[in-house]
mmCIF file of N, CA, C and O in Angstrom:
data_model
loop_
_atom_site.group_PDB
_atom_site.id
_atom_site.type_symbol
_atom_site.label_atom_id
_atom_site.label_comp_id
_atom_site.label_asym_id
_atom_site.label_seq_id
_atom_site.Cartn_x
_atom_site.Cartn_y
_atom_site.Cartn_z
ATOM 1 N N UNK A 27 0.817 -1.190 0.000
ATOM 2 C CA UNK A 27 0.000 0.000 0.000
ATOM 3 C C UNK A 27 0.864 1.259 0.000
ATOM 4 O O UNK A 27 0.541 2.220 -0.679
ATOM 5 N N UNK A 28 1.955 1.223 0.757
ATOM 6 C CA UNK A 28 2.816 2.412 0.836
ATOM 7 C C UNK A 28 3.514 2.701 -0.488
ATOM 8 O O UNK A 28 3.651 3.862 -0.882
ATOM 9 N N UNK A 29 3.965 1.661 -1.170
ATOM 10 C CA UNK A 29 4.643 1.855 -2.459
ATOM 11 C C UNK A 29 3.665 2.444 -3.463
ATOM 12 O O UNK A 29 3.993 3.394 -4.179
ATOM 13 N N UNK A 30 2.457 1.913 -3.516
ATOM 14 C CA UNK A 30 1.461 2.419 -4.460
ATOM 15 C C UNK A 30 1.078 3.853 -4.091
ATOM 16 O O UNK A 30 0.941 4.706 -4.977
ATOM 17 N N UNK A 31 0.946 4.168 -2.820
ATOM 18 C CA UNK A 31 0.635 5.534 -2.402
ATOM 19 C C UNK A 31 1.754 6.495 -2.822
ATOM 20 O O UNK A 31 1.481 7.612 -3.277
ATOM 21 N N UNK A 32 2.991 6.058 -2.683
ATOM 22 C CA UNK A 32 4.124 6.884 -3.110
ATOM 23 C C UNK A 32 4.067 7.122 -4.614
ATOM 24 O O UNK A 32 4.237 8.248 -5.085
ATOM 25 N N UNK A 33 3.832 6.071 -5.387
ATOM 26 C CA UNK A 33 3.738 6.200 -6.847
ATOM 27 C C UNK A 33 2.567 7.095 -7.240
ATOM 28 O O UNK A 33 2.697 7.920 -8.147
ATOM 29 N N UNK A 34 1.450 6.961 -6.553
ATOM 30 C CA UNK A 34 0.285 7.809 -6.852
ATOM 31 C C UNK A 34 0.605 9.281 -6.593
ATOM 32 O O UNK A 34 0.170 10.153 -7.344
ATOM 33 N N UNK A 35 1.362 9.564 -5.545
ATOM 34 C CA UNK A 35 1.700 10.953 -5.238
ATOM 35 C C UNK A 35 2.571 11.580 -6.318
ATOM 36 O O UNK A 35 2.678 12.802 -6.411
ATOM 37 N N UNK A 36 3.187 10.727 -7.162
ATOM 38 C CA UNK A 36 4.054 11.198 -8.239
ATOM 39 C C UNK A 36 3.401 11.076 -9.618
ATOM 40 O O UNK A 36 4.057 11.251 -10.635
ATOM 41 N N UNK A 37 2.096 10.745 -9.657
ATOM 42 C CA UNK A 37 1.378 10.740 -10.922
ATOM 43 C C UNK A 37 0.845 9.408 -11.396
ATOM 44 O O UNK A 37 0.103 9.356 -12.371
ATOM 45 N N UNK A 38 1.205 8.306 -10.750
ATOM 46 C CA UNK A 38 0.650 7.006 -11.144
ATOM 47 C C UNK A 38 -0.828 6.967 -10.768
ATOM 48 O O UNK A 38 -1.262 7.623 -9.824
ATOM 49 N N UNK A 39 -1.595 6.190 -11.499
ATOM 50 C CA UNK A 39 -3.026 6.086 -11.210
ATOM 51 C C UNK A 39 -3.337 4.937 -10.257
ATOM 52 O O UNK A 39 -4.434 4.839 -9.741
ATOM 53 N N UNK A 40 -2.386 4.064 -10.024
ATOM 54 C CA UNK A 40 -2.598 2.928 -9.130
ATOM 55 C C UNK A 40 -1.621 1.826 -9.472
ATOM 56 O O UNK A 40 -0.652 2.039 -10.190
ATOM 57 N N UNK A 41 -1.879 0.647 -8.960
ATOM 58 C CA UNK A 41 -1.002 -0.488 -9.213
ATOM 59 C C UNK A 41 -1.693 -1.775 -8.813
ATOM 60 O O UNK A 41 -2.807 -1.764 -8.295
ATOM 61 N N UNK A 42 -1.026 -2.871 -9.043
ATOM 62 C CA UNK A 42 -1.555 -4.190 -8.710
ATOM 63 C C UNK A 42 -0.547 -4.907 -7.828
ATOM 64 O O UNK A 42 0.643 -4.912 -8.122
ATOM 65 N N UNK A 43 -1.034 -5.517 -6.749
ATOM 66 C CA UNK A 43 -0.182 -6.259 -5.835
ATOM 67 C C UNK A 43 -0.409 -7.749 -6.059
ATOM 68 O O UNK A 43 -1.546 -8.224 -6.020
ATOM 69 N N UNK A 44 0.686 -8.468 -6.323
ATOM 70 C CA UNK A 44 0.652 -9.918 -6.475
ATOM 71 C C UNK A 44 1.326 -10.533 -5.257
ATOM 72 O O UNK A 44 2.426 -10.130 -4.891
ATOM 73 N N UNK A 45 0.713 -11.480 -4.645
ATOM 74 C CA UNK A 45 1.355 -12.220 -3.562
ATOM 75 C C UNK A 45 2.093 -13.389 -4.207
ATOM 76 O O UNK A 45 1.544 -14.109 -5.020
ATOM 77 N N UNK A 46 3.361 -13.553 -3.845
ATOM 78 C CA UNK A 46 4.206 -14.552 -4.497
ATOM 79 C C UNK A 46 4.912 -15.408 -3.451
ATOM 80 O O UNK A 46 5.078 -15.009 -2.306
ATOM 81 N N UNK A 47 5.363 -16.567 -3.902
ATOM 82 C CA UNK A 47 6.090 -17.497 -3.046
ATOM 83 C C UNK A 47 7.345 -17.910 -3.767
ATOM 84 O O UNK A 47 7.346 -18.141 -4.977
ATOM 85 N N UNK A 48 8.470 -18.031 -3.051
ATOM 86 C CA UNK A 48 9.745 -18.431 -3.624
ATOM 87 C C UNK A 48 9.614 -19.820 -4.214
ATOM 88 O O UNK A 48 9.118 -20.736 -3.574
ATOM 89 N N UNK A 49 10.074 -20.006 -5.449
ATOM 90 C CA UNK A 49 9.994 -21.290 -6.115
ATOM 91 C C UNK A 49 11.347 -21.845 -6.505
ATOM 92 O O UNK A 49 11.430 -22.704 -7.358
ATOM 93 N N UNK A 50 12.414 -21.378 -5.871
ATOM 94 C CA UNK A 50 13.758 -21.781 -6.265
ATOM 95 C C UNK A 50 14.373 -22.869 -5.413
ATOM 96 O O UNK A 50 15.582 -22.959 -5.323
ATOM 97 N N UNK A 51 13.599 -23.675 -4.760
ATOM 98 C CA UNK A 51 14.155 -24.736 -3.922
ATOM 99 C C UNK A 51 14.221 -24.312 -2.473
ATOM 100 O O UNK A 51 13.662 -23.303 -2.068
ATOM 101 N N UNK A 52 14.946 -25.082 -1.678
ATOM 102 C CA UNK A 52 14.979 -24.853 -0.236
ATOM 103 C C UNK A 52 16.050 -23.870 0.204
ATOM 104 O O UNK A 52 16.044 -23.416 1.323
ATOM 105 N N UNK A 53 17.011 -23.519 -0.646
ATOM 106 C CA UNK A 53 18.103 -22.625 -0.270
ATOM 107 C C UNK A 53 17.687 -21.167 -0.390
ATOM 108 O O UNK A 53 18.308 -20.372 -1.074
ATOM 109 N N UNK A 54 16.633 -20.778 0.307
ATOM 110 C CA UNK A 54 16.107 -19.419 0.219
ATOM 111 C C UNK A 54 17.055 -18.423 0.866
ATOM 112 O O UNK A 54 17.247 -17.323 0.367
ATOM 113 N N UNK A 55 17.682 -18.782 1.954
ATOM 114 C CA UNK A 55 18.505 -17.842 2.702
ATOM 115 C C UNK A 55 19.844 -17.550 2.044
ATOM 116 O O UNK A 55 20.427 -16.514 2.272
ATOM 117 N N UNK A 56 20.384 -18.451 1.223
ATOM 118 C CA UNK A 56 21.724 -18.290 0.661
ATOM 119 C C UNK A 56 21.670 -17.696 -0.737
ATOM 120 O O UNK A 56 21.610 -18.407 -1.723
ATOM 121 N N UNK A 57 21.684 -16.378 -0.805
ATOM 122 C CA UNK A 57 21.621 -15.677 -2.078
ATOM 123 C C UNK A 57 22.893 -14.858 -2.269
ATOM 124 O O UNK A 57 23.527 -14.435 -1.305
ATOM 125 N N UNK A 58 23.281 -14.605 -3.524
ATOM 126 C CA UNK A 58 24.497 -13.823 -3.779
ATOM 127 C C UNK A 58 24.353 -12.373 -3.356
ATOM 128 O O UNK A 58 23.250 -11.868 -3.188
ATOM 129 N N UNK A 59 25.478 -11.714 -3.181
ATOM 130 C CA UNK A 59 25.559 -10.278 -2.907
ATOM 131 C C UNK A 59 24.936 -9.894 -1.569
ATOM 132 O O UNK A 59 24.514 -8.763 -1.383
ATOM 133 N N UNK A 60 24.798 -10.826 -0.651
ATOM 134 C CA UNK A 60 24.273 -10.526 0.671
ATOM 135 C C UNK A 60 22.790 -10.216 0.722
ATOM 136 O O UNK A 60 22.290 -9.676 1.697
ATOM 137 N N UNK A 61 22.066 -10.547 -0.350
ATOM 138 C CA UNK A 61 20.634 -10.288 -0.370
ATOM 139 C C UNK A 61 19.899 -11.335 0.454
ATOM 140 O O UNK A 61 20.225 -12.512 0.422
ATOM 141 N N UNK A 62 18.908 -10.890 1.172
ATOM 142 C CA UNK A 62 18.063 -11.789 1.943
ATOM 143 C C UNK A 62 16.778 -12.002 1.156
ATOM 144 O O UNK A 62 16.078 -11.044 0.838
ATOM 145 N N UNK A 63 16.466 -13.230 0.825
ATOM 146 C CA UNK A 63 15.268 -13.534 0.055
ATOM 147 C C UNK A 63 14.253 -14.187 0.980
ATOM 148 O O UNK A 63 14.555 -15.167 1.655
ATOM 149 N N UNK A 64 13.076 -13.621 1.040
ATOM 150 C CA UNK A 64 12.019 -14.177 1.861
ATOM 151 C C UNK A 64 11.262 -15.217 1.070
ATOM 152 O O UNK A 64 11.129 -15.113 -0.147
ATOM 153 N N UNK A 65 10.734 -16.223 1.751
ATOM 154 C CA UNK A 65 10.004 -17.277 1.049
ATOM 155 C C UNK A 65 8.692 -16.757 0.480
ATOM 156 O O UNK A 65 8.213 -17.256 -0.528
ATOM 157 N N UNK A 66 8.089 -15.753 1.108
ATOM 158 C CA UNK A 66 6.879 -15.137 0.577
ATOM 159 C C UNK A 66 7.129 -13.651 0.408
ATOM 160 O O UNK A 66 7.828 -13.034 1.196
ATOM 161 N N UNK A 67 6.553 -13.076 -0.639
ATOM 162 C CA UNK A 67 6.812 -11.675 -0.962
ATOM 163 C C UNK A 67 5.623 -11.091 -1.698
ATOM 164 O O UNK A 67 4.711 -11.804 -2.094
ATOM 165 N N UNK A 68 5.670 -9.797 -1.899
ATOM 166 C CA UNK A 68 4.680 -9.108 -2.719
ATOM 167 C C UNK A 68 5.389 -8.501 -3.923
ATOM 168 O O UNK A 68 6.474 -7.943 -3.792
ATOM 169 N N UNK A 69 4.774 -8.638 -5.077
ATOM 170 C CA UNK A 69 5.271 -8.016 -6.300
ATOM 171 C C UNK A 69 4.255 -6.950 -6.678
ATOM 172 O O UNK A 69 3.057 -7.221 -6.756
ATOM 173 N N UNK A 70 4.746 -5.738 -6.888
ATOM 174 C CA UNK A 70 3.860 -4.623 -7.205
ATOM 175 C C UNK A 70 4.113 -4.196 -8.638
ATOM 176 O O UNK A 70 5.243 -3.874 -9.006
ATOM 177 N N UNK A 71 3.077 -4.209 -9.450
ATOM 178 C CA UNK A 71 3.182 -3.796 -10.855
ATOM 179 C C UNK A 71 2.471 -2.454 -11.016
ATOM 180 O O UNK A 71 1.308 -2.308 -10.630
ATOM 181 N N UNK A 72 3.196 -1.491 -11.556
ATOM 182 C CA UNK A 72 2.643 -0.160 -11.798
ATOM 183 C C UNK A 72 2.958 0.199 -13.247
ATOM 184 O O UNK A 72 4.118 0.202 -13.645
ATOM 185 N N UNK A 73 1.932 0.490 -14.026
ATOM 186 C CA UNK A 73 2.117 0.880 -15.430
ATOM 187 C C UNK A 73 1.936 2.391 -15.513
ATOM 188 O O UNK A 73 0.883 2.915 -15.144
ATOM 189 N N UNK A 74 2.994 3.085 -15.958
ATOM 190 C CA UNK A 74 2.941 4.544 -16.084
ATOM 191 C C UNK A 74 3.578 4.970 -17.395
ATOM 192 O O UNK A 74 4.331 4.217 -18.012
ATOM 193 N N UNK A 75 3.288 6.195 -17.775
ATOM 194 C CA UNK A 75 3.909 6.772 -18.963
ATOM 195 C C UNK A 75 5.410 6.892 -18.736
ATOM 196 O O UNK A 75 5.880 7.062 -17.604
ATOM 197 N N UNK A 76 6.151 6.819 -19.800
ATOM 198 C CA UNK A 76 7.607 6.888 -19.740
ATOM 199 C C UNK A 76 8.097 8.151 -19.015
ATOM 200 O O UNK A 76 9.097 8.122 -18.314
ATOM 201 N N UNK A 77 7.374 9.251 -19.164
ATOM 202 C CA UNK A 77 7.776 10.516 -18.551
ATOM 203 C C UNK A 77 7.739 10.451 -17.018
ATOM 204 O O UNK A 77 8.415 11.216 -16.342
ATOM 205 N N UNK A 78 6.929 9.562 -16.444
ATOM 206 C CA UNK A 78 6.797 9.447 -14.992
ATOM 207 C C UNK A 78 7.710 8.373 -14.406
ATOM 208 O O UNK A 78 7.978 8.367 -13.206
ATOM 209 N N UNK A 79 8.172 7.485 -15.249
ATOM 210 C CA UNK A 79 8.894 6.298 -14.789
ATOM 211 C C UNK A 79 10.086 6.604 -13.884
ATOM 212 O O UNK A 79 10.181 6.075 -12.782
ATOM 213 N N UNK A 80 11.002 7.445 -14.326
ATOM 214 C CA UNK A 80 12.229 7.669 -13.562
ATOM 215 C C UNK A 80 11.975 8.278 -12.191
ATOM 216 O O UNK A 80 12.569 7.848 -11.197
ATOM 217 N N UNK A 81 11.100 9.267 -12.112
ATOM 218 C CA UNK A 81 10.854 9.892 -10.805
ATOM 219 C C UNK A 81 10.193 8.908 -9.850
ATOM 220 O O UNK A 81 10.534 8.868 -8.664
ATOM 221 N N UNK A 82 9.284 8.087 -10.348
ATOM 222 C CA UNK A 82 8.636 7.079 -9.499
ATOM 223 C C UNK A 82 9.641 6.030 -9.070
ATOM 224 O O UNK A 82 9.737 5.688 -7.884
ATOM 225 N N UNK A 83 10.423 5.520 -9.998
ATOM 226 C CA UNK A 83 11.403 4.485 -9.654
ATOM 227 C C UNK A 83 12.437 5.010 -8.661
ATOM 228 O O UNK A 83 12.775 4.320 -7.701
ATOM 229 N N UNK A 84 12.939 6.214 -8.879
ATOM 230 C CA UNK A 84 13.945 6.784 -7.977
ATOM 231 C C UNK A 84 13.395 6.954 -6.567
ATOM 232 O O UNK A 84 14.045 6.595 -5.580
ATOM 233 N N UNK A 85 12.178 7.484 -6.460
ATOM 234 C CA UNK A 85 11.585 7.718 -5.141
ATOM 235 C C UNK A 85 11.262 6.409 -4.433
ATOM 236 O O UNK A 85 11.534 6.249 -3.243
ATOM 237 N N UNK A 86 10.695 5.456 -5.161
ATOM 238 C CA UNK A 86 10.391 4.149 -4.560
ATOM 239 C C UNK A 86 11.686 3.462 -4.130
ATOM 240 O O UNK A 86 11.762 2.888 -3.043
ATOM 241 N N UNK A 87 12.715 3.539 -4.941
ATOM 242 C CA UNK A 87 13.992 2.926 -4.590
ATOM 243 C C UNK A 87 14.607 3.580 -3.349
ATOM 244 O O UNK A 87 15.100 2.894 -2.457
ATOM 245 N N UNK A 88 14.566 4.900 -3.276
ATOM 246 C CA UNK A 88 15.118 5.600 -2.114
ATOM 247 C C UNK A 88 14.367 5.245 -0.835
ATOM 248 O O UNK A 88 14.966 5.099 0.227
ATOM 249 N N UNK A 89 13.054 5.096 -0.940
ATOM 250 C CA UNK A 89 12.219 4.870 0.239
ATOM 251 C C UNK A 89 12.103 3.400 0.622
ATOM 252 O O UNK A 89 12.097 3.064 1.808
ATOM 253 N N UNK A 90 12.017 2.513 -0.375
ATOM 254 C CA UNK A 90 11.737 1.099 -0.113
ATOM 255 C C UNK A 90 12.760 0.155 -0.729
ATOM 256 O O UNK A 90 12.557 -1.055 -0.730
ATOM 257 N N UNK A 91 13.859 0.683 -1.264
ATOM 258 C CA UNK A 91 14.847 -0.133 -1.973
ATOM 259 C C UNK A 91 15.730 -0.965 -1.062
ATOM 260 O O UNK A 91 15.504 -1.083 0.149
ATOM 261 N N UNK A 92 16.775 -1.538 -1.628
ATOM 262 C CA UNK A 92 17.657 -2.453 -0.912
ATOM 263 C C UNK A 92 18.319 -1.825 0.309
ATOM 264 O O UNK A 92 18.632 -2.530 1.268
ATOM 265 N N UNK A 93 18.542 -0.519 0.308
ATOM 266 C CA UNK A 93 19.185 0.136 1.437
ATOM 267 C C UNK A 93 18.200 0.491 2.550
ATOM 268 O O UNK A 93 18.582 1.029 3.577
ATOM 269 N N UNK A 94 16.918 0.189 2.350
ATOM 270 C CA UNK A 94 15.899 0.484 3.356
ATOM 271 C C UNK A 94 15.554 -0.786 4.137
ATOM 272 O O UNK A 94 16.018 -1.878 3.817
ATOM 273 N N UNK A 95 14.713 -0.638 5.138
ATOM 274 C CA UNK A 95 14.255 -1.789 5.914
ATOM 275 C C UNK A 95 13.458 -2.764 5.038
ATOM 276 O O UNK A 95 13.518 -3.969 5.230
ATOM 277 N N UNK A 96 12.724 -2.245 4.059
ATOM 278 C CA UNK A 96 11.904 -3.094 3.186
ATOM 279 C C UNK A 96 12.744 -3.979 2.270
ATOM 280 O O UNK A 96 12.322 -5.056 1.871
ATOM 281 N N UNK A 97 13.935 -3.524 1.902
ATOM 282 C CA UNK A 97 14.849 -4.227 1.000
ATOM 283 C C UNK A 97 14.168 -4.640 -0.309
ATOM 284 O O UNK A 97 14.327 -5.750 -0.795
ATOM 285 N N UNK A 98 13.411 -3.711 -0.886
ATOM 286 C CA UNK A 98 12.735 -3.978 -2.144
ATOM 287 C C UNK A 98 13.663 -3.831 -3.340
ATOM 288 O O UNK A 98 14.687 -3.161 -3.281
ATOM 289 N N UNK A 99 13.290 -4.477 -4.417
ATOM 290 C CA UNK A 99 14.020 -4.386 -5.679
ATOM 291 C C UNK A 99 13.102 -3.700 -6.679
ATOM 292 O O UNK A 99 11.942 -4.073 -6.832
ATOM 293 N N UNK A 100 13.619 -2.685 -7.355
ATOM 294 C CA UNK A 100 12.840 -1.918 -8.324
ATOM 295 C C UNK A 100 13.377 -2.226 -9.715
ATOM 296 O O UNK A 100 14.587 -2.200 -9.940
ATOM 297 N N UNK A 101 12.480 -2.544 -10.639
ATOM 298 C CA UNK A 101 12.906 -2.783 -12.021
ATOM 299 C C UNK A 101 11.883 -2.191 -12.973
ATOM 300 O O UNK A 101 10.758 -1.896 -12.596
ATOM 301 N N UNK A 102 12.296 -2.020 -14.206
ATOM 302 C CA UNK A 102 11.455 -1.420 -15.229
ATOM 303 C C UNK A 102 11.390 -2.334 -16.439
ATOM 304 O O UNK A 102 12.382 -2.968 -16.796
ATOM 305 N N UNK A 103 10.231 -2.386 -17.063
ATOM 306 C CA UNK A 103 10.052 -3.167 -18.269
ATOM 307 C C UNK A 103 9.241 -2.315 -19.262
ATOM 308 O O UNK A 103 8.224 -1.732 -18.885
ATOM 309 N N UNK A 104 9.696 -2.225 -20.473
ATOM 310 C CA UNK A 104 8.993 -1.428 -21.478
ATOM 311 C C UNK A 104 7.705 -2.133 -21.910
ATOM 312 O O UNK A 104 7.687 -3.341 -22.142
ATOM 313 N N UNK A 105 6.635 -1.353 -21.997
ATOM 314 C CA UNK A 105 5.358 -1.861 -22.477
ATOM 315 C C UNK A 105 5.057 -1.139 -23.780
ATOM 316 O O UNK A 105 4.863 0.078 -23.797
ATOM 317 N N UNK A 106 5.057 -1.877 -24.888
ATOM 318 C CA UNK A 106 4.787 -1.262 -26.186
ATOM 319 C C UNK A 106 3.312 -1.070 -26.472
ATOM 320 O O UNK A 106 2.919 -0.160 -27.176
ATOM 321 N N UNK A 107 2.487 -1.949 -25.933
ATOM 322 C CA UNK A 107 1.055 -1.887 -26.216
ATOM 323 C C UNK A 107 0.294 -2.312 -24.980
ATOM 324 O O UNK A 107 0.650 -3.299 -24.330
ATOM 325 N N UNK A 108 -0.719 -1.570 -24.651
ATOM 326 C CA UNK A 108 -1.545 -1.907 -23.514
ATOM 327 C C UNK A 108 -2.980 -1.732 -23.955
ATOM 328 O O UNK A 108 -3.414 -0.650 -24.305
ATOM 329 N N UNK A 109 -3.731 -2.803 -23.983
ATOM 330 C CA UNK A 109 -5.110 -2.735 -24.427
ATOM 331 C C UNK A 109 -6.033 -3.280 -23.353
ATOM 332 O O UNK A 109 -5.603 -3.752 -22.313
ATOM 333 N N UNK A 110 -7.303 -3.211 -23.619
ATOM 334 C CA UNK A 110 -8.261 -3.727 -22.653
ATOM 335 C C UNK A 110 -9.087 -4.822 -23.311
ATOM 336 O O UNK A 110 -9.248 -4.885 -24.516
ATOM 337 N N UNK A 111 -9.575 -5.686 -22.475
ATOM 338 C CA UNK A 111 -10.450 -6.757 -22.932
ATOM 339 C C UNK A 111 -11.880 -6.288 -22.682
ATOM 340 O O UNK A 111 -12.225 -5.847 -21.606
ATOM 341 N N UNK A 112 -12.686 -6.386 -23.653
ATOM 342 C CA UNK A 112 -14.026 -5.879 -23.373
ATOM 343 C C UNK A 112 -14.923 -6.163 -24.466
ATOM 344 O O UNK A 112 -16.011 -6.094 -24.621
#
């Protein structure tokens, strides 16, 4: 909720939260680069215009990224087409 609220304050219209579970075997705790991987996590998808992307990603990373208590990972994926089913 906090990540989506932060993104909304910067121009996003909302987002979708997916609840996920680690599927990489039993070695959840032993990850490279000192990262701690939890067996259950939330994945937040936010679709925004390219002009909003950097400011949202930077702010979310500063507030909830790896250097914060949340230890979130922020990534971007280009969306060429977004349509609706109807």
